[in-house]
mmCIF file with all atom_site columns, C-alpha atoms in Angstrom:
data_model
loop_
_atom_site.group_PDB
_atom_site.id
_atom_site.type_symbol
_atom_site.label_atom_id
_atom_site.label_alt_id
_atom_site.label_comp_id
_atom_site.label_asym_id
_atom_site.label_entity_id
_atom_site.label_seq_id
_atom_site.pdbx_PDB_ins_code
_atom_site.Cartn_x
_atom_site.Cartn_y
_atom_site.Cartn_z
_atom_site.occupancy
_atom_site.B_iso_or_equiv
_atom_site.pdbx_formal_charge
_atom_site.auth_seq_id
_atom_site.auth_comp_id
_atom_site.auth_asym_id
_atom_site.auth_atom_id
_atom_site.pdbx_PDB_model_num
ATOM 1  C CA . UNK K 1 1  ? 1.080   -26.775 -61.660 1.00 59.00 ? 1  UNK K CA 1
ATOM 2  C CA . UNK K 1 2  ? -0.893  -24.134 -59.956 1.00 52.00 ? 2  UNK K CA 1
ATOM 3  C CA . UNK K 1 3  ? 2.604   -23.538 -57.959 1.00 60.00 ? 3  UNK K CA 1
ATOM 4  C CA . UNK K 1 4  ? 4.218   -22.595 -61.020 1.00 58.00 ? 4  UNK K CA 1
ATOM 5  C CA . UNK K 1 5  ? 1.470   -20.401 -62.871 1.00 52.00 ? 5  UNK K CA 1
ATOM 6  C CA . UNK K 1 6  ? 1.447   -17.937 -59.673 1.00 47.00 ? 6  UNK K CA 1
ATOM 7  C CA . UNK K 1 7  ? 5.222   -18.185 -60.102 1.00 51.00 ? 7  UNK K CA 1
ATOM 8  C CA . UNK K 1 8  ? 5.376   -16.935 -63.306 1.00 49.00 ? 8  UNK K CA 1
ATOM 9  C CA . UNK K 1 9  ? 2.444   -14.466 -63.233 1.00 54.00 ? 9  UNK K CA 1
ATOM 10 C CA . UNK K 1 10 ? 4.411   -12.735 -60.196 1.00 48.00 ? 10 UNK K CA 1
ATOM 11 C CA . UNK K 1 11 ? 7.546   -12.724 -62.054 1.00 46.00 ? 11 UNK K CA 1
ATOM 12 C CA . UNK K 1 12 ? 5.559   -11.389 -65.043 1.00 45.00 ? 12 UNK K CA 1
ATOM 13 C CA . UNK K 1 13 ? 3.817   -8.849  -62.531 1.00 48.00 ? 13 UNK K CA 1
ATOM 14 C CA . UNK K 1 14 ? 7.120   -7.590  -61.240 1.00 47.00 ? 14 UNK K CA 1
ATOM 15 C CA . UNK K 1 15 ? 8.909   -7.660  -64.707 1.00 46.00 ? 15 UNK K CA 1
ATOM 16 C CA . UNK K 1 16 ? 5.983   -5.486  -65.774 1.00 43.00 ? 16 UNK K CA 1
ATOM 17 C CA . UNK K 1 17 ? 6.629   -3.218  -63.225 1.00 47.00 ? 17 UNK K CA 1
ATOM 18 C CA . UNK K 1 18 ? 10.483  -2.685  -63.420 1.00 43.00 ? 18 UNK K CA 1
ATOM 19 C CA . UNK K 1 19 ? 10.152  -1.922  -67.353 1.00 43.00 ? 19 UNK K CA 1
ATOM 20 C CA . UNK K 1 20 ? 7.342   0.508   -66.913 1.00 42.00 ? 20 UNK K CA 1
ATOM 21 C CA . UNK K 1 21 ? 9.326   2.299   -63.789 1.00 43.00 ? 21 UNK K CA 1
ATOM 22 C CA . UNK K 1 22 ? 12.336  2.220   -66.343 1.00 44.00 ? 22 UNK K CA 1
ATOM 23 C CA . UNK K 1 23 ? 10.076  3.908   -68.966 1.00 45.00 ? 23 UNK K CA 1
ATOM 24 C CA . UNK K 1 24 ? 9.344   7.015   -67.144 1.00 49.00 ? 24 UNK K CA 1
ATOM 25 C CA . UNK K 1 25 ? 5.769   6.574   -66.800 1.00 52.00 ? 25 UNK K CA 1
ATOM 26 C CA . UNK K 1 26 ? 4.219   7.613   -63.661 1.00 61.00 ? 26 UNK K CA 1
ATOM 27 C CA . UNK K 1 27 ? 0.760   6.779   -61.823 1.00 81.00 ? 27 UNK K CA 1
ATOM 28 C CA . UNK K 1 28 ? -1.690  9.221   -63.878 1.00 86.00 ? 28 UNK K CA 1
ATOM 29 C CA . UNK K 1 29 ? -5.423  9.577   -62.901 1.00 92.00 ? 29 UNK K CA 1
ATOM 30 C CA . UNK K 1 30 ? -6.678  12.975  -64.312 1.00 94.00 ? 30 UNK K CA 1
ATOM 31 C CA . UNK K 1 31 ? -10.280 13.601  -64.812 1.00 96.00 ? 31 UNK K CA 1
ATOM 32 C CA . UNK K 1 32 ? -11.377 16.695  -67.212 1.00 97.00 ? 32 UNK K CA 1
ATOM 33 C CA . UNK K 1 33 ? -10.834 19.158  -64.047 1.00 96.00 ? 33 UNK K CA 1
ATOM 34 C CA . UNK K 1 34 ? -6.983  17.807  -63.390 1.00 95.00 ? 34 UNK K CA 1
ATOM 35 C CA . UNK K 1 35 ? -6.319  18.160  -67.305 1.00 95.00 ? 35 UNK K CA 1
ATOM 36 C CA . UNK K 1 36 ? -7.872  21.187  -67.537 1.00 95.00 ? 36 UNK K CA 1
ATOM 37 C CA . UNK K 1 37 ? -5.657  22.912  -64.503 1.00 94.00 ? 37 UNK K CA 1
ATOM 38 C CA . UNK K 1 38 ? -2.829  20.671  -66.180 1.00 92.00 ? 38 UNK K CA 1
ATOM 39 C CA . UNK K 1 39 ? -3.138  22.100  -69.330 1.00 94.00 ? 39 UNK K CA 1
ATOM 40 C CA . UNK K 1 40 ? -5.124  25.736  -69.379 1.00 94.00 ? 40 UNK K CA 1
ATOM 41 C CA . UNK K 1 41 ? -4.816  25.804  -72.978 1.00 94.00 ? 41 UNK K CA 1
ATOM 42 C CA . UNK K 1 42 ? -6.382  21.914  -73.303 1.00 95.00 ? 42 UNK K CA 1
ATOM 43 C CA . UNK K 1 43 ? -9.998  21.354  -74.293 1.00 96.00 ? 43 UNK K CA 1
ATOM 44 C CA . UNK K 1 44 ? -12.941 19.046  -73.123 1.00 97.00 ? 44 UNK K CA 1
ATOM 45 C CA . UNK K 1 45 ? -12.680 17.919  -76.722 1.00 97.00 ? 45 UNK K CA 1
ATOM 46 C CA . UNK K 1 46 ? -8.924  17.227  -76.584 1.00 97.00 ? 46 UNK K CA 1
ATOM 47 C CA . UNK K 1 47 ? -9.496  15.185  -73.353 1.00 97.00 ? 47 UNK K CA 1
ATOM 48 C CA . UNK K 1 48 ? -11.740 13.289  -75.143 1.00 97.00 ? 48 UNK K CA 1
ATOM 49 C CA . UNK K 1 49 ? -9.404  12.382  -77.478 1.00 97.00 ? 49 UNK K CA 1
ATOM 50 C CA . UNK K 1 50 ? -6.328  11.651  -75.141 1.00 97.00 ? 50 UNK K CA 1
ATOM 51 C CA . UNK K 1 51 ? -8.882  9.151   -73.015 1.00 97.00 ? 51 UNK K CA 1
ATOM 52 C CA . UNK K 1 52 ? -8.973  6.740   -75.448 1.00 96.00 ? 52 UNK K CA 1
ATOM 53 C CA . UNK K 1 53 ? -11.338 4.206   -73.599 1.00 96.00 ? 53 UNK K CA 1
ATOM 54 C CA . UNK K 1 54 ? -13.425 6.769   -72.659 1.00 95.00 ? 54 UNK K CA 1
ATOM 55 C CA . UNK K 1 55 ? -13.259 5.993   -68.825 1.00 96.00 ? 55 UNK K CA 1
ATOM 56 C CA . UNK K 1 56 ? -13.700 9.775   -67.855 1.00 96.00 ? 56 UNK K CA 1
ATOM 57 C CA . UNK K 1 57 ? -9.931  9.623   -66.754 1.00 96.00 ? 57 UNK K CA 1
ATOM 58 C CA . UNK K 1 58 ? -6.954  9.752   -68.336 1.00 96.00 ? 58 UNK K CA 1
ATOM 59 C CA . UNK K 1 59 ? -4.587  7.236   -66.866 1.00 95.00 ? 59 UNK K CA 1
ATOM 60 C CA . UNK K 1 60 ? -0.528  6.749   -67.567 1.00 93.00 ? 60 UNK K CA 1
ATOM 61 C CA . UNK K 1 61 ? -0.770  4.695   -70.282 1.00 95.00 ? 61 UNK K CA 1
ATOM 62 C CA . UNK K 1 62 ? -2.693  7.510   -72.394 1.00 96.00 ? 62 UNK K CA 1
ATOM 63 C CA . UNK K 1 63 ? -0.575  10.422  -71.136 1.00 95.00 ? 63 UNK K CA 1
ATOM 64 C CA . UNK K 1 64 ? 2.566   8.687   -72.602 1.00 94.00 ? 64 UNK K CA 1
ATOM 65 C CA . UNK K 1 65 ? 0.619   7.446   -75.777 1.00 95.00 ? 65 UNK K CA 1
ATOM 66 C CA . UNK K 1 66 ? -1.089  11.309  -75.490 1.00 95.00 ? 66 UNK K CA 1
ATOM 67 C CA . UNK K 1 67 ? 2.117   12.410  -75.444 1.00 95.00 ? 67 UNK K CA 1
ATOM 68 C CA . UNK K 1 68 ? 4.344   10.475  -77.708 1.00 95.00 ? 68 UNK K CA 1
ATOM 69 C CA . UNK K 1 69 ? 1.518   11.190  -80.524 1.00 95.00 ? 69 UNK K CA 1
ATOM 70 C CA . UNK K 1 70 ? 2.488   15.424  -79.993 1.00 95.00 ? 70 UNK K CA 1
ATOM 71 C CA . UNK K 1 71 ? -0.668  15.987  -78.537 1.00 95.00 ? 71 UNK K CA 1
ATOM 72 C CA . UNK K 1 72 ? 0.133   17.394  -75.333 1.00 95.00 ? 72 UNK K CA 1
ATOM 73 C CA . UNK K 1 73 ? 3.454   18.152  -73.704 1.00 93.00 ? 73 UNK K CA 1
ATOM 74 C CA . UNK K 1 74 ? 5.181   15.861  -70.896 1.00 93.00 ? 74 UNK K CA 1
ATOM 75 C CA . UNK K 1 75 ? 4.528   17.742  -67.709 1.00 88.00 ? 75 UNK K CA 1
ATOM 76 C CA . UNK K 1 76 ? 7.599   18.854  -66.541 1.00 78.00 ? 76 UNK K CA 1
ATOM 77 C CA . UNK K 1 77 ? 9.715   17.126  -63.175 1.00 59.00 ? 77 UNK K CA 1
ATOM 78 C CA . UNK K 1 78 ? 7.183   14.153  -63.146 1.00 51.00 ? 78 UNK K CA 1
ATOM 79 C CA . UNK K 1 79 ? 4.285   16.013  -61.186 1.00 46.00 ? 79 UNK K CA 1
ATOM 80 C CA . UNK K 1 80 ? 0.941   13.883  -62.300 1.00 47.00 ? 80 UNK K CA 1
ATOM 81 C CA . UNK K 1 81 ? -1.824  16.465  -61.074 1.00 45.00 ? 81 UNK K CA 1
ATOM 82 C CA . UNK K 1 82 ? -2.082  19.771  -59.777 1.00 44.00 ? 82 UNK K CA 1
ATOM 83 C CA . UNK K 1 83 ? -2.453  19.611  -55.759 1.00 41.00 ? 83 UNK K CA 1
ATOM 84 C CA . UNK K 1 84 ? -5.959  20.255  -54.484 1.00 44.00 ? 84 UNK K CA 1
ATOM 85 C CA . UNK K 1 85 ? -4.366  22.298  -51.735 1.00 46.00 ? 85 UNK K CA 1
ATOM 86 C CA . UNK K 1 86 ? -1.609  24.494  -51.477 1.00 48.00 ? 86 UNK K CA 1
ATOM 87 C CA . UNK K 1 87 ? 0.740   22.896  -49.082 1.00 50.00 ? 87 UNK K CA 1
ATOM 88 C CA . UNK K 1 88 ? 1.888   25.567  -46.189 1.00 57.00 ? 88 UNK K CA 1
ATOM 89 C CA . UNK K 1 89 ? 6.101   26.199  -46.319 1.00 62.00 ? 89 UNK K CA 1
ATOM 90 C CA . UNK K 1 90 ? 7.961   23.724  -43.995 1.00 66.00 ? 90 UNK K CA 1
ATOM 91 C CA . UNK K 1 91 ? 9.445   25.984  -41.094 1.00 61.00 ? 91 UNK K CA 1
#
C-alpha cells in the first residue's frame, strides 16, 4: 500500500511539473524591491495586491494569476528578477 501511494504522489509530482513547465510559468520569488526594479511604475500598494497570501513575496503562481487578471504585464523573454549585479561581457 505504502508502495503504491509514493507511486502515485511521484507520478502526480512529476505530472505537476510537466503541465506547469508547459504553461509558461517560471520560478518567481520577488519581494517589494525585485517588483519595484521590475516594474518602476508598480506600487507598494499594487504589490500588495498581486501577493495574494501576503507572504512578502510574490511567487509564480501570483505573477501568472497577477498577470492574467491585467494587472501587470508578462515580463518580457522569461527573465524573473532583475540581477543584483551587472554581469561583466564574456571575452
Amino acid at each position: 500500500m505504502f508502495k503504491k501511494t509514493m507511486t502515485s504522489i511521484a507520478a502526480l509530482a512529476f505530472m505537476t511539473g510537466i503541465a506547469t513547465a508547459q504553461m509558461g510559468t517560471t520560478d518567481i520569488a520577488w519581494t517589494l524591491e525585485d517588483f519595484l526594479m521590475t516594474f518602476p511604475e508598480a506600487t507598494p500598494e499594487l504589490f500588495d495586491e498581486v501577493d495574494t497570501n501576503d507572504d512578502g513575496v510574490i511567487d509564480s503562481f501570483e505573477y501568472d494569476a497577477a498577470v492574467e487578471a491585467g494587472l501587470i504585464d508578462p515580463v518580457e523573454g522569461g527573465e524573473t528578477a532583475p540581477l543584483e549585479e551587472e554581469l561583466a561581457p564574456l571575452d
